[in-house]
CSV table of C-alpha atoms and ligand atoms in Angstrom, one decimal:
chain,number,residue,atom,x,y,z
A,59,MET,CA,-132.6,-46.2,-37.5
A,60,HIS,CA,-132.5,-43.6,-40.2
A,61,ILE,CA,-134.1,-44.5,-43.4
A,62,THR,CA,-135.3,-42.7,-46.6
A,63,LEU,CA,-138.4,-43.7,-48.5
A,64,VAL,CA,-137.8,-43.4,-52.3
A,65,ARG,CA,-140.0,-44.4,-55.1
A,66,PRO,CA,-138.6,-47.2,-57.4
A,67,GLU,CA,-136.5,-46.1,-60.3
A,68,ALA,CA,-134.8,-47.7,-63.2
A,69,ALA,CA,-131.4,-47.1,-61.4
A,70,HIS,CA,-132.5,-49.4,-58.6
A,71,LYS,CA,-132.8,-52.4,-60.8
A,72,GLU,CA,-129.7,-54.4,-59.6
A,73,GLN,CA,-130.2,-53.5,-56.0
A,74,ALA,CA,-133.9,-54.4,-56.1
A,75,PHE,CA,-133.1,-57.9,-57.2
A,76,ALA,CA,-130.3,-58.2,-54.7
A,77,PHE,CA,-132.9,-57.2,-52.0
A,78,ARG,CA,-135.4,-59.7,-53.4
A,79,GLN,CA,-132.7,-62.4,-53.5
A,80,ALA,CA,-131.9,-61.8,-49.8
A,81,PHE,CA,-135.5,-63.0,-49.0
A,82,PHE,CA,-135.2,-66.0,-51.1
A,83,ASP,CA,-131.8,-67.0,-49.7
A,84,ALA,CA,-133.5,-66.8,-46.3
A,85,GLY,CA,-136.2,-69.1,-47.4
A,86,GLU,CA,-138.8,-66.4,-47.7
A,87,ARG,CA,-140.7,-66.6,-51.2
A,88,VAL,CA,-143.3,-63.9,-50.4
A,89,ILE,CA,-142.3,-60.3,-49.9
A,90,HIS,CA,-145.1,-58.4,-48.3
A,91,GLY,CA,-145.7,-54.9,-49.6
A,92,SER,CA,-143.6,-55.4,-52.6
A,93,GLU,CA,-146.4,-55.2,-55.3
A,94,LEU,CA,-145.4,-58.7,-56.5
A,95,LEU,CA,-141.6,-57.9,-56.9
A,96,ASP,CA,-141.3,-61.4,-55.5
A,97,ARG,CA,-143.0,-62.8,-58.6
A,98,THR,CA,-141.7,-60.7,-61.4
A,99,GLU,CA,-139.4,-61.9,-64.0
A,100,LYS,CA,-138.3,-58.6,-65.1
A,101,TYR,CA,-137.7,-55.3,-63.3
A,102,GLU,CA,-138.8,-53.0,-66.1
A,103,PRO,CA,-142.4,-54.1,-66.4
A,104,TRP,CA,-142.8,-54.2,-62.5
A,105,LEU,CA,-141.4,-50.6,-62.4
A,106,LEU,CA,-143.9,-49.5,-65.2
A,107,THR,CA,-146.9,-50.9,-63.2
A,108,VAL,CA,-145.9,-49.6,-59.8
A,109,THR,CA,-145.3,-46.2,-61.5
A,110,ALA,CA,-148.7,-46.2,-63.4
A,111,ASN,CA,-150.4,-47.4,-60.1
A,112,THR,CA,-149.5,-44.2,-58.3
A,113,ALA,CA,-152.1,-42.1,-60.2
A,114,PRO,CA,-155.8,-42.4,-60.8
A,115,GLU,CA,-155.5,-41.7,-64.5
A,116,THR,CA,-153.1,-44.7,-65.1
A,117,VAL,CA,-153.8,-47.2,-62.3
A,118,SER,CA,-154.5,-50.8,-63.6
A,119,PRO,CA,-158.3,-51.2,-63.9
A,120,ASP,CA,-158.3,-54.1,-61.4
A,121,TRP,CA,-156.3,-52.3,-58.8
A,122,VAL,CA,-156.4,-49.1,-56.6
A,123,VAL,CA,-154.0,-46.1,-56.5
A,124,THR,CA,-150.9,-47.3,-54.7
A,125,ASP,CA,-147.7,-45.9,-53.6
A,126,THR,CA,-144.6,-48.2,-53.3
A,127,PHE,CA,-141.4,-47.1,-51.6
A,128,PHE,CA,-138.1,-48.7,-51.1
A,129,ALA,CA,-136.4,-47.8,-47.8
A,130,LEU,CA,-132.8,-46.9,-48.1
A,131,ASP,CA,-130.4,-46.9,-45.3
A,132,PHE,CA,-127.7,-44.2,-44.8
A,133,THR,CA,-125.5,-45.9,-47.3
A,134,GLY,CA,-128.2,-46.1,-50.0
A,135,ARG,CA,-128.8,-49.8,-49.6
A,136,ILE,CA,-132.3,-51.0,-50.0
A,137,VAL,CA,-133.3,-52.4,-46.6
A,138,GLY,CA,-137.1,-52.5,-46.8
A,139,ILE,CA,-140.2,-52.1,-48.9
A,140,ILE,CA,-143.6,-50.7,-48.2
A,141,ASP,CA,-146.8,-49.9,-50.1
A,142,LEU,CA,-149.7,-47.8,-49.4
A,143,ARG,CA,-153.1,-48.3,-51.1
A,144,HIS,CA,-155.2,-45.1,-51.0
A,145,THR,CA,-158.5,-46.9,-50.9
A,146,LEU,CA,-159.8,-50.5,-50.4
A,147,ASN,CA,-161.8,-52.5,-53.0
A,148,ARG,CA,-163.7,-55.7,-52.2
A,149,PHE,CA,-160.6,-57.9,-52.3
A,150,LEU,CA,-158.6,-55.5,-50.2
A,151,ARG,CA,-161.4,-55.0,-47.5
A,152,ASP,CA,-159.8,-57.3,-45.3
A,153,PHE,CA,-156.1,-56.9,-46.3
A,154,GLY,CA,-155.9,-53.2,-45.7
A,155,HIS,CA,-154.1,-50.3,-46.9
A,156,CYS,CA,-150.4,-51.2,-46.3
A,157,GLY,CA,-147.9,-54.1,-46.5
A,158,TYR,CA,-144.1,-54.1,-45.6
A,159,SER,CA,-141.1,-56.2,-45.4
A,160,VAL,CA,-137.6,-55.7,-44.2
A,161,ARG,CA,-134.5,-57.4,-45.5
A,162,PRO,CA,-133.9,-60.5,-43.4
A,163,ASP,CA,-130.4,-59.4,-42.4
A,164,ALA,CA,-131.5,-55.9,-41.4
A,165,ARG,CA,-134.3,-56.8,-38.9
A,166,ARG,CA,-134.6,-55.7,-35.4
A,167,GLN,CA,-133.1,-52.3,-36.0
A,168,GLY,CA,-136.4,-50.3,-36.0
A,169,ILE,CA,-136.7,-50.2,-39.8
A,170,ALA,CA,-140.2,-51.5,-40.1
A,171,SER,CA,-141.3,-49.1,-37.2
A,172,GLU,CA,-139.8,-46.2,-39.0
A,173,MET,CA,-141.2,-47.1,-42.4
A,174,LEU,CA,-144.7,-47.4,-41.0
A,175,ARG,CA,-144.2,-43.9,-39.1
A,176,GLN,CA,-143.2,-42.3,-42.3
A,177,ILE,CA,-146.0,-44.0,-44.4
A,178,CYS,CA,-148.5,-42.6,-41.9
A,179,GLY,CA,-147.3,-39.0,-42.6
A,180,ILE,CA,-147.5,-39.8,-46.4
A,181,ALA,CA,-151.1,-41.1,-46.0
A,182,LYS,CA,-152.2,-38.1,-44.1
A,183,ARG,CA,-150.7,-35.7,-46.5
A,184,ALA,CA,-152.7,-37.7,-49.1
A,185,GLY,CA,-155.8,-36.9,-47.3
A,186,MET,CA,-156.4,-40.2,-45.6
A,187,THR,CA,-157.8,-40.2,-42.2
A,188,SER,CA,-156.9,-43.7,-41.1
A,189,LEU,CA,-154.9,-46.8,-42.0
A,190,GLN,CA,-156.1,-50.3,-41.8
A,191,LEU,CA,-153.6,-53.2,-41.5
A,192,SER,CA,-154.0,-56.9,-41.3
A,193,VAL,CA,-151.7,-59.2,-39.5
A,194,MET,CA,-151.5,-62.8,-38.4
A,195,PRO,CA,-151.4,-62.6,-34.6
A,196,GLU,CA,-148.4,-64.9,-34.4
A,197,ASN,CA,-146.4,-62.4,-36.5
A,198,ARG,CA,-145.2,-60.6,-33.2
A,199,PRO,CA,-142.7,-58.3,-35.1
A,200,SER,CA,-145.4,-57.0,-37.3
A,201,VAL,CA,-148.0,-56.7,-34.4
A,202,ARG,CA,-145.5,-54.7,-32.4
A,203,THR,CA,-144.6,-52.5,-35.5
A,204,ILE,CA,-148.4,-51.6,-35.7
A,205,LEU,CA,-148.9,-51.1,-32.1
A,206,LYS,CA,-146.0,-48.9,-31.8
A,207,ASN,CA,-147.4,-46.8,-34.5
A,208,GLY,CA,-150.8,-46.3,-32.7
A,209,GLY,CA,-152.6,-49.3,-34.0
A,210,VAL,CA,-155.8,-50.3,-32.3
A,211,TYR,CA,-157.4,-53.8,-32.8
A,212,GLN,CA,-160.6,-53.7,-34.8
A,213,ARG,CA,-161.7,-57.2,-35.8
A,214,SER,CA,-160.5,-60.6,-37.1
A,215,PHE,CA,-161.3,-62.5,-40.2
A,216,PRO,CA,-160.6,-66.0,-41.5
A,217,CYS,CA,-157.5,-66.1,-43.6
A,218,GLU,CA,-156.0,-69.4,-45.1
A,219,GLY,CA,-157.5,-71.7,-42.3
A,220,GLN,CA,-156.3,-69.3,-39.6
A,221,GLN,CA,-157.5,-65.9,-38.0
A,222,ALA,CA,-156.0,-62.7,-39.1
A,223,ASP,CA,-156.3,-59.5,-37.1
A,224,ILE,CA,-157.2,-56.1,-38.5
A,225,TYR,CA,-155.8,-53.0,-36.8
A,226,SER,CA,-156.5,-49.4,-37.5
A,227,ILE,CA,-154.2,-46.3,-37.1
A,228,ALA,CA,-155.8,-43.0,-36.8
A,229,LEU,CA,-153.9,-40.3,-38.8
B,479,COA,C1,-142.3,-57.7,-39.6
B,479,COA,C2,-141.1,-57.0,-40.1
B,479,COA,C3,-141.3,-56.0,-41.1
B,479,COA,C4,-140.5,-56.3,-38.8
B,479,COA,O1,-139.4,-55.6,-39.2
B,479,COA,P1,-138.2,-55.0,-38.3
B,479,COA,O2,-137.5,-53.9,-39.1
B,479,COA,O3,-137.3,-56.1,-37.8
B,479,COA,O4,-139.1,-54.5,-37.1
B,479,COA,P2,-138.6,-53.5,-36.0
B,479,COA,O5,-137.1,-53.5,-35.8
B,479,COA,O6,-139.1,-52.1,-36.4
B,479,COA,O7,-139.3,-54.0,-34.8
B,479,COA,C5,-140.7,-53.8,-34.4
B,479,COA,C6,-141.0,-54.4,-33.1
B,479,COA,O8,-140.9,-55.8,-33.3
B,479,COA,C7,-140.1,-56.4,-32.4
B,479,COA,N1,-139.4,-57.5,-33.0
B,479,COA,C8,-138.8,-57.4,-34.2
B,479,COA,N2,-138.4,-58.7,-34.5
B,479,COA,C9,-138.8,-59.5,-33.4
B,479,COA,C10,-138.7,-60.9,-33.3
B,479,COA,N3,-138.1,-61.8,-34.1
B,479,COA,N4,-139.3,-61.4,-32.1
B,479,COA,C11,-140.0,-60.7,-31.2
B,479,COA,N5,-140.1,-59.3,-31.6
B,479,COA,C12,-139.5,-58.8,-32.6
B,479,COA,C13,-139.1,-55.4,-32.1
B,479,COA,O9,-138.4,-55.6,-30.8
B,479,COA,C14,-139.9,-54.1,-32.0
B,479,COA,O10,-140.6,-54.0,-30.8
B,479,COA,P3,-140.2,-53.1,-29.5
B,479,COA,O11,-139.8,-51.8,-30.1
B,479,COA,O12,-141.3,-53.1,-28.7
B,479,COA,O13,-138.9,-53.8,-29.1
B,479,COA,C15,-140.1,-58.1,-40.5
B,479,COA,O14,-139.9,-59.1,-39.5
B,479,COA,C16,-140.4,-58.8,-41.8
B,479,COA,O15,-140.1,-58.2,-42.9
B,479,COA,N6,-141.1,-59.8,-41.8
B,479,COA,C17,-141.5,-60.6,-42.9
B,479,COA,C18,-142.6,-59.8,-43.7
B,479,COA,C19,-143.8,-59.4,-42.8
B,479,COA,O16,-144.2,-60.2,-41.9
B,479,COA,N7,-144.4,-58.2,-43.0
B,479,COA,C20,-145.6,-57.8,-42.4
B,479,COA,C21,-146.8,-58.5,-42.9
B,479,COA,S1,-148.3,-58.1,-42.0
């Protein structure tokens, strides 16, 4: 699947909310990798925050430098979202550098695999040497996505009464 990763812009507002609504309509209230797009009331403050968080000078004091991208298909439709945290703080130590979600009606077409492949290139160009990702073992699509991109199991940690697994991708 051919996709293009683009930074969120003001012009994406309508589409971004339609993208979000597609998850809600499918009964999914959490959109992984969306930097809380799932919880925001208004697009503009979300856009301001994700834009500010891309630079060390403007990143929120309680967060780490993070790049957020929409994945557009060849028609320009938003089909996915992915974020890349450049460093890990105490809170993120287990959660890792990257989260992602694909629009429910666009899954199983290779979009997540391609988003993660492209984010690995972006991370490498930003000077990162490895990506850490955490996943619930029963989330087979996400585990497969990580393995297909060279993920190697590292360790597990307790997460909401269950066990989550941490994988590392060497860049
Ligand atoms: C996980 C997720 C991002 C995968 O997106 P996707 O675009 O459907 O993934 P891909 O099409 O790239 O498929 C990746 C692999 O998973 C497999 N896969 C996808 N959906 C699957 C399913 N429902 N059951 C079993 N395997 C599945 C694919 O076959 C592929 O493996 P293969 O190449 O060996 O066949 C998507 O299911 C999603 O958005 N889930 C909700 C959010 C989430 O869980 N994010 C990850 C948090 S760690």
